[in-house]
Amino acid sequence: MRYSKLIIGFVSLAVMALLVSPAHGAPRSWPNPQPTAQEPTPNPGFRDLRTDAVKEWYIYNDRNLNGILDPGDQKIDVFKNWWTPVSAHSQHNYSNGPYATTTFPDGDDWPSGPQNHADLNIPSNNYWIEGAANTIKFYMTYSQYDNNDFTTFDAGMQPGDDKTLKQGRNMYRNGYAMGWLTHRVKWDPQTNTFINDQTPAGSVKMDVYVKDGQKTFNINGWGTSRSDPNITLSNDISYLAKDATENQWHPPTFDPLTGTYNKNTPVNQAYMAQYGLTDAQFDTIVASMEVGEVDAAGINPGDVIWGGRTPDQIANDPTLKDHAGNDYVYADAFLERSEYVESSSDGGVIAGLAGQTSYDPQINNWGDQQVIRIDISAETLASGDPDGNGNITTVQFLDFGYDPLTGQVNPMLIELDLTDTDLFPENRFYIAQVNMVPEPATMIFVVAAGIPVLLKRRRKAKA
């Protein structure tokens, strides 16, 4: 009897602690207002927006400290994505941001200025993401252009290399994209001119792994969605990657079969022909990419931030399985190794994220969802001097959905303190599809009638 009372006391305290433990919401704030900004209008020549074009995404920490998102990890916040009629690549607007009024010489660190492309004729109607010193701003986005069906979508593609390139490049970019903007363009308000200061300002070492990002499925009344995560933009890519016709810089297409940027695939052969590239120049472009895809299963532990938590190690770890006992597989991996300067911004875009889940809280099949895992190195988050200059001091997300009337042009900033290693062990966080709940088999009984159940289990085990 005394033993039972003791158990009741401990369990009651545990339940009480669970119920009163405060949620760790991240601090929120508004960026500078852009009063004339407007939400874009869908392009009538593209496939219609999906009903879930703007959806909720959840930020979790890795409380369990195992490199996978599973029950016990902690929800930090929730946000909604942006959307644009143009491609996620074009939305990031590499080299043509609102402050880039100067033509940069080749070899300089060029900026990005992500915009929603609401009105190309009146720039002030566009909403721009404004960079901030030593800050990474993440955003999720849905592109109407990317979500066309490129088996039938034409968009003026010419037969031959042009069509092979554009179809192959865009075929699996349905779904969503994740972009990020690092640092800011330097501007002199006194003279209203851009300051081209190429003094080194900091560096970013970041690893991004994606689980269940690839998916092909049919949406009733809309059509087939084909997704396969891929890099659509890397800041500071070689000038050799510039398309003279579009006046944009495009990376080559990663080949999942070889786990490389294989120059011999049809799409990359067309890329080289269209851009007039030699084999050596193609290799130069790949080497210049500060954000690039790698073979997830073939990662060398010494090449990533946490060598003990690579996709291959996790997939082969018998203690790290999903809800159904299946391997936890990160099929896609992206590494950023970048340096930014005082006057410019950096960043990249990963498109082709399916953004789907079949999660059912009744069965808590938490593994059946897309998960984006992001590791940022401690060195990246270490400021260079007491004033906070010299590296990343702030990590933020843009929430474009807090206000259904103005959210797409008036987002809120969610700030994560990744240096808080109690909340973010190993400086890691996840972007998830679902708001996971505790397992019904444990938490419901603990809160509602858990003490008798726990005692019953204890007595049975004792007997």
Coordinates of C-alpha atoms in Angstrom, one line a residue:
M1 CA 0.0 0.0 0.0
R2 CA 2.8 2.4 0.9
Y3 CA 4.5 1.5 -2.4
S4 CA 1.4 2.3 -4.3
K5 CA 1.0 5.6 -2.6
L6 CA 4.6 6.4 -3.4
I7 CA 4.0 5.7 -7.1
I8 CA 0.8 7.8 -7.0
G9 CA 2.8 10.7 -5.5
F10 CA 5.6 10.5 -8.1
V11 CA 3.1 10.1 -11.0
S12 CA 1.0 13.0 -9.7
L13 CA 4.0 15.3 -9.6
A14 CA 5.0 14.2 -13.1
V15 CA 1.5 14.8 -14.5
M16 CA 1.4 18.2 -12.7
A17 CA 4.7 19.2 -14.1
L18 CA 3.6 18.2 -17.6
L19 CA 0.4 20.2 -17.3
V20 CA 1.9 23.4 -16.0
S21 CA 5.1 23.4 -18.0
P22 CA 5.0 26.5 -20.2
A23 CA 5.3 26.3 -24.0
H24 CA 8.4 27.7 -25.5
G25 CA 7.0 30.1 -28.0
A26 CA 9.7 32.1 -29.9
P27 CA 9.7 35.9 -29.7
R28 CA 7.8 37.6 -32.4
S29 CA 8.0 41.1 -34.0
W30 CA 7.0 43.1 -37.1
P31 CA 9.6 44.0 -39.7
N32 CA 9.6 47.5 -41.2
P33 CA 6.2 48.2 -42.8
Q34 CA 5.9 48.5 -46.6
P35 CA 2.5 50.4 -46.8
T36 CA 2.0 50.2 -50.5
A37 CA 2.8 46.5 -50.9
Q38 CA 0.1 44.3 -52.4
E39 CA -0.6 40.6 -52.5
P40 CA 0.1 39.2 -56.0
T41 CA -2.6 38.2 -58.5
P42 CA -2.5 34.6 -59.8
N43 CA -1.3 34.3 -63.4
P44 CA -4.3 33.1 -65.5
G45 CA -2.0 31.3 -67.9
F46 CA -0.6 29.0 -65.1
R47 CA -2.3 26.1 -63.3
D48 CA -4.6 27.4 -60.6
L49 CA -3.4 27.8 -57.1
R50 CA -4.0 24.7 -54.9
T51 CA -6.4 25.1 -52.0
D52 CA -3.5 24.4 -49.7
A53 CA -1.1 26.9 -51.4
V54 CA -0.8 28.7 -48.1
K55 CA -0.6 26.3 -45.2
E56 CA 0.8 25.9 -41.7
W57 CA 4.3 24.7 -40.9
Y58 CA 5.6 23.8 -37.5
I59 CA 9.0 24.5 -35.9
Y60 CA 10.4 21.9 -33.5
N61 CA 13.6 21.5 -31.5
D62 CA 15.5 18.2 -31.1
R63 CA 14.8 17.7 -27.4
N64 CA 15.5 14.0 -27.8
L65 CA 19.0 14.8 -29.3
N66 CA 18.9 12.0 -31.9
G67 CA 18.7 13.8 -35.3
I68 CA 15.1 12.8 -36.0
L69 CA 11.8 14.4 -35.3
D70 CA 9.9 12.1 -32.9
P71 CA 7.6 12.3 -29.9
G72 CA 9.3 14.2 -27.1
D73 CA 10.7 16.9 -29.3
Q74 CA 9.2 20.3 -28.5
K75 CA 7.1 22.5 -30.7
I76 CA 8.5 26.0 -30.8
D77 CA 6.1 27.9 -33.0
V78 CA 3.9 27.7 -36.1
F79 CA 3.9 29.9 -39.3
K80 CA 2.4 30.1 -42.8
N81 CA 4.2 30.4 -46.1
W82 CA 4.4 33.1 -48.8
W83 CA 3.3 32.6 -52.3
T84 CA 4.2 34.0 -55.7
P85 CA 3.1 33.7 -59.3
V86 CA 6.7 33.4 -60.5
S87 CA 9.2 30.6 -59.8
A88 CA 10.7 30.3 -56.3
H89 CA 14.0 30.8 -58.0
S90 CA 12.9 34.2 -59.5
Q91 CA 11.1 35.2 -56.3
H92 CA 14.5 35.1 -54.5
N93 CA 15.6 37.7 -57.1
Y94 CA 19.3 37.0 -57.1
S95 CA 21.4 40.1 -58.1
N96 CA 18.3 42.2 -58.7
G97 CA 17.1 43.3 -55.3
P98 CA 15.5 46.6 -54.5
Y99 CA 18.8 48.2 -53.5
A100 CA 21.1 46.6 -56.1
T101 CA 21.2 49.7 -58.3
T102 CA 24.9 49.1 -59.2
T103 CA 26.2 46.5 -61.6
F104 CA 28.6 44.3 -59.7
P105 CA 31.8 43.3 -61.3
D106 CA 32.3 39.6 -61.9
G107 CA 33.9 38.1 -58.9
D108 CA 32.1 40.3 -56.4
D109 CA 29.6 39.0 -53.9
W110 CA 26.2 39.8 -55.4
P111 CA 23.0 40.2 -53.4
S112 CA 19.4 38.8 -53.4
G113 CA 16.2 40.8 -52.8
P114 CA 13.3 38.3 -52.5
Q115 CA 10.0 39.8 -53.6
N116 CA 6.4 38.6 -54.1
H117 CA 6.2 39.9 -57.7
A118 CA 2.8 41.6 -57.1
D119 CA 3.4 44.3 -59.7
L120 CA 6.5 44.5 -62.0
N121 CA 5.4 47.9 -63.3
I122 CA 5.2 49.6 -59.9
P123 CA 8.0 48.3 -57.7
S124 CA 6.6 49.8 -54.5
N125 CA 3.6 47.5 -54.8
N126 CA 5.9 44.5 -54.3
Y127 CA 6.6 43.1 -50.9
W128 CA 10.3 42.7 -50.4
I129 CA 12.1 40.7 -47.7
E130 CA 14.5 43.1 -46.1
G131 CA 17.9 41.7 -45.0
A132 CA 19.4 42.4 -41.6
A133 CA 23.0 42.5 -40.6
N134 CA 24.4 39.1 -39.5
T135 CA 20.9 37.6 -39.7
I136 CA 19.4 34.6 -41.5
K137 CA 15.8 34.9 -42.5
F138 CA 14.0 31.7 -43.5
Y139 CA 10.8 31.6 -45.4
M140 CA 8.6 28.9 -47.0
T141 CA 6.9 29.7 -50.3
Y142 CA 4.5 28.3 -52.9
S143 CA 5.2 29.1 -56.6
Q144 CA 2.3 29.1 -59.1
Y145 CA 4.8 28.8 -61.9
D146 CA 6.7 25.8 -60.3
N147 CA 3.3 24.1 -59.8
N148 CA 2.5 23.9 -63.5
D149 CA 2.4 20.4 -65.0
F150 CA 5.6 20.4 -67.1
T151 CA 4.5 17.4 -69.0
T152 CA 2.0 19.6 -70.8
F153 CA 2.9 23.2 -69.8
D154 CA 4.6 25.0 -72.7
A155 CA 5.4 28.6 -71.8
G156 CA 7.0 29.3 -75.1
M157 CA 9.6 26.5 -74.8
Q158 CA 11.4 26.0 -78.1
P159 CA 11.9 22.4 -79.4
G160 CA 15.4 20.9 -78.7
D161 CA 17.7 21.9 -76.0
D162 CA 15.5 24.7 -74.7
K163 CA 12.6 22.4 -74.1
T164 CA 14.8 19.6 -72.7
L165 CA 16.4 21.9 -70.3
K166 CA 13.3 23.7 -69.0
Q167 CA 11.1 20.6 -68.8
G168 CA 13.9 18.6 -67.0
R169 CA 14.7 21.4 -64.7
N170 CA 11.1 22.2 -63.7
M171 CA 9.4 18.8 -63.9
Y172 CA 9.8 18.0 -60.2
R173 CA 9.4 21.4 -58.6
N174 CA 5.7 21.1 -57.7
G175 CA 4.9 21.6 -54.0
Y176 CA 6.7 24.2 -52.0
A177 CA 10.2 25.8 -51.5
M178 CA 12.3 26.9 -48.6
G179 CA 14.4 30.0 -49.1
W180 CA 16.7 32.0 -46.8
L181 CA 18.3 35.4 -46.9
T182 CA 21.5 36.1 -45.1
H183 CA 22.8 39.5 -44.1
R184 CA 21.8 42.7 -46.0
V185 CA 22.6 45.1 -48.7
K186 CA 24.5 48.2 -47.5
W187 CA 22.9 51.5 -48.3
D188 CA 23.8 55.1 -47.7
P189 CA 20.6 57.0 -46.8
Q190 CA 22.4 60.4 -47.1
T191 CA 23.3 59.9 -50.7
N192 CA 20.6 57.4 -51.5
T193 CA 23.2 55.1 -53.1
F194 CA 24.4 51.6 -52.8
I195 CA 27.7 51.0 -51.0
N196 CA 29.8 48.3 -52.6
D197 CA 31.9 47.2 -49.7
Q198 CA 33.3 43.7 -50.3
T199 CA 34.9 43.4 -46.8
P200 CA 34.3 39.9 -45.4
A201 CA 31.5 40.1 -42.8
G202 CA 30.9 36.4 -41.8
S203 CA 30.3 32.9 -42.9
V204 CA 27.6 30.2 -42.7
K205 CA 28.0 26.5 -42.3
M206 CA 24.6 24.8 -42.5
D207 CA 23.4 21.3 -43.3
V208 CA 19.8 20.7 -44.5
Y209 CA 18.3 17.2 -44.6
V210 CA 14.8 16.4 -46.0
K211 CA 12.6 13.4 -45.1
D212 CA 9.7 12.5 -47.5
G213 CA 10.2 15.6 -49.6
Q214 CA 9.9 13.6 -52.8
K215 CA 6.4 12.5 -53.8
T216 CA 4.1 12.1 -56.8
F217 CA 0.4 12.1 -56.2
N218 CA -2.9 13.2 -57.7
I219 CA -5.0 16.1 -56.3
N220 CA -8.6 15.8 -57.2
G221 CA -9.7 18.7 -59.4
W222 CA -6.2 20.0 -59.8
G223 CA -3.9 17.4 -61.3
T224 CA -0.7 15.5 -60.7
S225 CA 1.9 16.9 -58.3
R226 CA 5.5 15.9 -58.8
S227 CA 8.1 16.9 -56.2
D228 CA 11.8 16.1 -55.7
P229 CA 13.8 18.5 -53.5
N230 CA 16.5 20.3 -55.5
I231 CA 18.6 23.5 -55.4
T232 CA 17.1 26.2 -57.6
L233 CA 19.3 29.0 -56.4
S234 CA 22.7 29.4 -54.8
N235 CA 24.0 32.9 -54.1
D236 CA 27.5 33.7 -55.5
I237 CA 27.2 31.1 -58.2
S238 CA 29.6 31.7 -61.1
Y239 CA 28.8 34.2 -63.8
L240 CA 29.0 31.3 -66.2
A241 CA 25.6 30.1 -64.9
K242 CA 23.9 33.3 -66.2
D243 CA 21.2 32.7 -68.8
A244 CA 21.6 35.6 -71.3
T245 CA 18.0 35.4 -72.5
E246 CA 16.4 35.4 -69.0
N247 CA 19.1 37.5 -67.3
Q248 CA 19.1 35.0 -64.4
W249 CA 21.6 32.6 -62.9
H250 CA 20.6 29.0 -62.8
P251 CA 22.4 26.1 -61.2
P252 CA 22.7 22.8 -63.1
T253 CA 20.4 19.9 -62.1
F254 CA 21.4 17.3 -59.5
D255 CA 21.2 13.7 -60.6
P256 CA 19.8 11.5 -57.8
L257 CA 20.9 8.3 -59.6
T258 CA 24.6 9.1 -59.4
G259 CA 24.4 11.4 -56.4
T260 CA 26.2 14.2 -58.3
Y261 CA 25.8 17.1 -60.6
N262 CA 26.2 14.7 -63.6
K263 CA 27.1 16.6 -66.7
N264 CA 26.0 13.6 -68.9
T265 CA 22.3 13.7 -68.0
P266 CA 20.0 14.9 -70.8
V267 CA 19.0 18.0 -68.8
N268 CA 22.6 19.0 -68.0
Q269 CA 23.7 18.3 -71.6
A270 CA 21.0 20.7 -72.7
Y271 CA 22.1 23.2 -70.0
M272 CA 25.6 23.1 -71.3
A273 CA 24.5 23.5 -74.9
Q274 CA 22.2 26.4 -74.1
Y275 CA 24.8 28.2 -72.0
G276 CA 27.7 27.4 -74.3
L277 CA 29.7 25.6 -71.6
T278 CA 32.7 23.3 -71.8
D279 CA 33.1 20.5 -69.3
A280 CA 35.6 22.5 -67.3
Q281 CA 33.2 25.5 -67.2
F282 CA 30.4 23.2 -66.0
D283 CA 32.7 22.0 -63.2
T284 CA 33.5 25.6 -62.3
I285 CA 29.8 26.4 -61.8
V286 CA 29.3 23.4 -59.5
A287 CA 32.4 24.3 -57.5
S288 CA 31.2 27.9 -57.1
M289 CA 27.9 27.0 -55.6
E290 CA 27.9 27.9 -51.9
V291 CA 24.7 25.9 -51.5
G292 CA 24.6 22.5 -53.2
E293 CA 23.0 19.1 -53.0
V294 CA 25.0 16.0 -52.1
D295 CA 24.2 12.3 -52.0
A296 CA 22.5 11.8 -48.6
A297 CA 23.4 8.2 -48.2
G298 CA 27.1 8.8 -49.1
I299 CA 27.9 11.7 -46.8
N300 CA 31.3 11.6 -45.3
P301 CA 30.9 12.2 -41.5
G302 CA 33.9 14.6 -41.6
D303 CA 32.1 16.8 -44.2
V304 CA 29.1 17.7 -42.1
I305 CA 28.4 19.5 -38.9
W306 CA 27.3 16.5 -36.8
G307 CA 29.2 13.5 -38.2
G308 CA 27.5 11.1 -35.8
R309 CA 24.0 11.9 -37.1
T310 CA 24.3 11.6 -40.9
P311 CA 21.3 10.3 -42.9
D312 CA 23.1 7.0 -43.4
Q313 CA 23.9 6.5 -39.7
I314 CA 20.3 7.3 -38.8
A315 CA 18.8 5.0 -41.4
N316 CA 21.0 2.1 -40.2
D317 CA 20.5 2.7 -36.4
P318 CA 18.2 0.0 -35.0
T319 CA 17.1 2.4 -32.2
L320 CA 16.0 5.2 -34.5
K321 CA 12.8 4.1 -36.3
D322 CA 9.5 5.7 -37.1
H323 CA 6.2 5.0 -35.5
A324 CA 5.8 1.8 -37.5
G325 CA 9.3 0.5 -36.9
N326 CA 10.6 1.6 -40.4
D327 CA 13.9 3.2 -41.1
Y328 CA 14.0 7.0 -40.7
V329 CA 15.3 8.1 -44.1
Y330 CA 16.5 11.5 -45.1
A331 CA 16.7 11.0 -48.8
D332 CA 17.9 14.5 -49.7
A333 CA 20.8 16.5 -48.3
F334 CA 22.0 20.1 -48.9
L335 CA 25.1 21.7 -47.6
E336 CA 25.8 25.5 -47.4
R337 CA 29.4 26.6 -47.0
S338 CA 29.2 30.3 -47.7
E339 CA 30.9 33.6 -46.9
Y340 CA 29.2 37.0 -47.1
V341 CA 30.5 40.5 -47.3
E342 CA 29.5 43.8 -45.7
S343 CA 27.5 45.1 -48.7
S344 CA 25.7 42.1 -49.9
S345 CA 23.3 39.3 -48.9
D346 CA 23.6 35.5 -49.3
G347 CA 21.2 32.7 -49.3
G348 CA 19.6 29.9 -51.4
V349 CA 16.4 28.2 -52.4
I350 CA 15.4 24.5 -52.1
A351 CA 12.3 23.8 -54.3
G352 CA 10.4 20.7 -55.0
L353 CA 9.3 20.0 -51.4
A354 CA 6.1 17.9 -51.5
G355 CA 4.8 19.3 -48.2
Q356 CA 2.5 16.4 -47.6
T357 CA 1.5 14.3 -44.6
S358 CA -0.9 11.5 -43.9
Y359 CA -0.8 12.1 -40.1
D360 CA -3.7 10.9 -38.0
P361 CA -3.6 12.0 -34.4
Q362 CA -5.8 9.0 -33.5
I363 CA -3.0 6.6 -34.4
N364 CA -0.2 9.1 -34.0
N365 CA 1.7 8.0 -37.2
W366 CA 4.2 10.8 -36.6
G367 CA 6.7 9.4 -39.2
D368 CA 4.3 9.9 -42.1
Q369 CA 5.2 13.5 -42.8
Q370 CA 7.7 15.6 -44.6
V371 CA 10.4 16.9 -42.2
I372 CA 13.2 19.4 -42.9
R373 CA 16.1 19.2 -40.5
I374 CA 18.4 22.1 -40.3
D375 CA 21.8 22.0 -38.5
I376 CA 23.7 25.3 -38.1
S377 CA 27.2 25.1 -36.7
A378 CA 28.2 26.6 -33.4
E379 CA 30.9 28.6 -35.2
T380 CA 28.3 30.2 -37.5
L381 CA 26.4 31.4 -34.4
A382 CA 29.5 32.7 -32.6
S383 CA 29.7 36.5 -32.9
G384 CA 33.1 37.8 -34.0
D385 CA 33.4 40.5 -31.4
P386 CA 31.6 41.9 -28.3
D387 CA 29.4 44.1 -30.6
G388 CA 28.0 41.1 -32.4
N389 CA 29.7 41.8 -35.7
G390 CA 31.4 39.1 -37.7
N391 CA 28.9 36.3 -37.9
I392 CA 25.3 35.2 -37.5
T393 CA 23.7 36.6 -34.4
T394 CA 20.0 36.2 -35.3
V395 CA 17.9 33.4 -36.9
Q396 CA 14.4 34.3 -37.9
F397 CA 11.3 32.9 -39.7
L398 CA 8.8 35.0 -41.6
D399 CA 5.2 34.1 -40.8
F400 CA 3.0 35.2 -43.7
G401 CA -0.3 34.0 -42.2
Y402 CA -0.9 35.5 -38.8
D403 CA -3.4 38.0 -40.3
P404 CA -5.6 36.6 -43.1
L405 CA -6.1 40.0 -44.5
T406 CA -2.6 41.4 -44.7
G407 CA -0.3 38.4 -43.7
Q408 CA 1.1 38.0 -47.2
V409 CA 2.4 41.6 -47.3
N410 CA 2.8 42.1 -43.5
P411 CA 4.5 39.1 -42.0
M412 CA 5.7 38.7 -38.5
L413 CA 9.2 37.6 -37.6
I414 CA 9.7 34.6 -35.4
E415 CA 13.2 34.6 -33.7
L416 CA 15.0 31.5 -32.6
D417 CA 17.9 31.6 -30.1
L418 CA 19.9 28.6 -31.4
T419 CA 22.6 29.4 -29.0
D420 CA 20.3 28.3 -26.2
T421 CA 21.6 24.7 -26.2
D422 CA 19.1 23.7 -23.5
L423 CA 16.2 24.5 -26.0
F424 CA 18.2 23.7 -29.2
P425 CA 20.7 21.0 -28.4
E426 CA 23.4 20.9 -31.1
N427 CA 21.9 24.1 -32.6
R428 CA 19.3 22.0 -34.6
F429 CA 15.6 22.6 -35.5
Y430 CA 13.0 21.0 -37.7
I431 CA 10.3 22.3 -40.0
A432 CA 7.5 19.9 -39.9
Q433 CA 4.1 19.3 -41.4
V434 CA 2.0 18.4 -38.4
N435 CA 1.3 19.5 -34.8
M436 CA 2.3 16.2 -33.2
V437 CA 0.4 15.2 -30.0
P438 CA 1.6 12.8 -27.3
E439 CA 1.0 9.2 -28.0
P440 CA -2.6 8.3 -27.0
A441 CA -1.5 5.0 -25.4
T442 CA 0.5 6.9 -22.8
M443 CA -0.5 10.5 -22.4
I444 CA -4.3 10.2 -22.5
F445 CA -4.2 7.6 -19.8
V446 CA -1.7 9.5 -17.7
V447 CA -3.8 12.6 -17.7
A448 CA -7.3 11.1 -17.6
A449 CA -6.9 7.9 -15.7
G450 CA -3.3 7.2 -15.8
I451 CA -2.5 6.5 -12.1
P452 CA -4.7 3.3 -11.9
V453 CA -3.4 2.1 -15.3
L454 CA 0.2 2.7 -14.3
L455 CA -0.3 0.9 -11.0
K456 CA -2.0 -2.0 -12.8
R457 CA 1.0 -2.4 -15.2
R458 CA 3.4 -2.2 -12.2
R459 CA 1.6 -4.9 -10.3
K460 CA 1.3 -7.1 -13.3
A461 CA 5.0 -6.8 -13.9
K462 CA 5.7 -7.5 -10.2
A463 CA 3.6 -10.6 -10.3

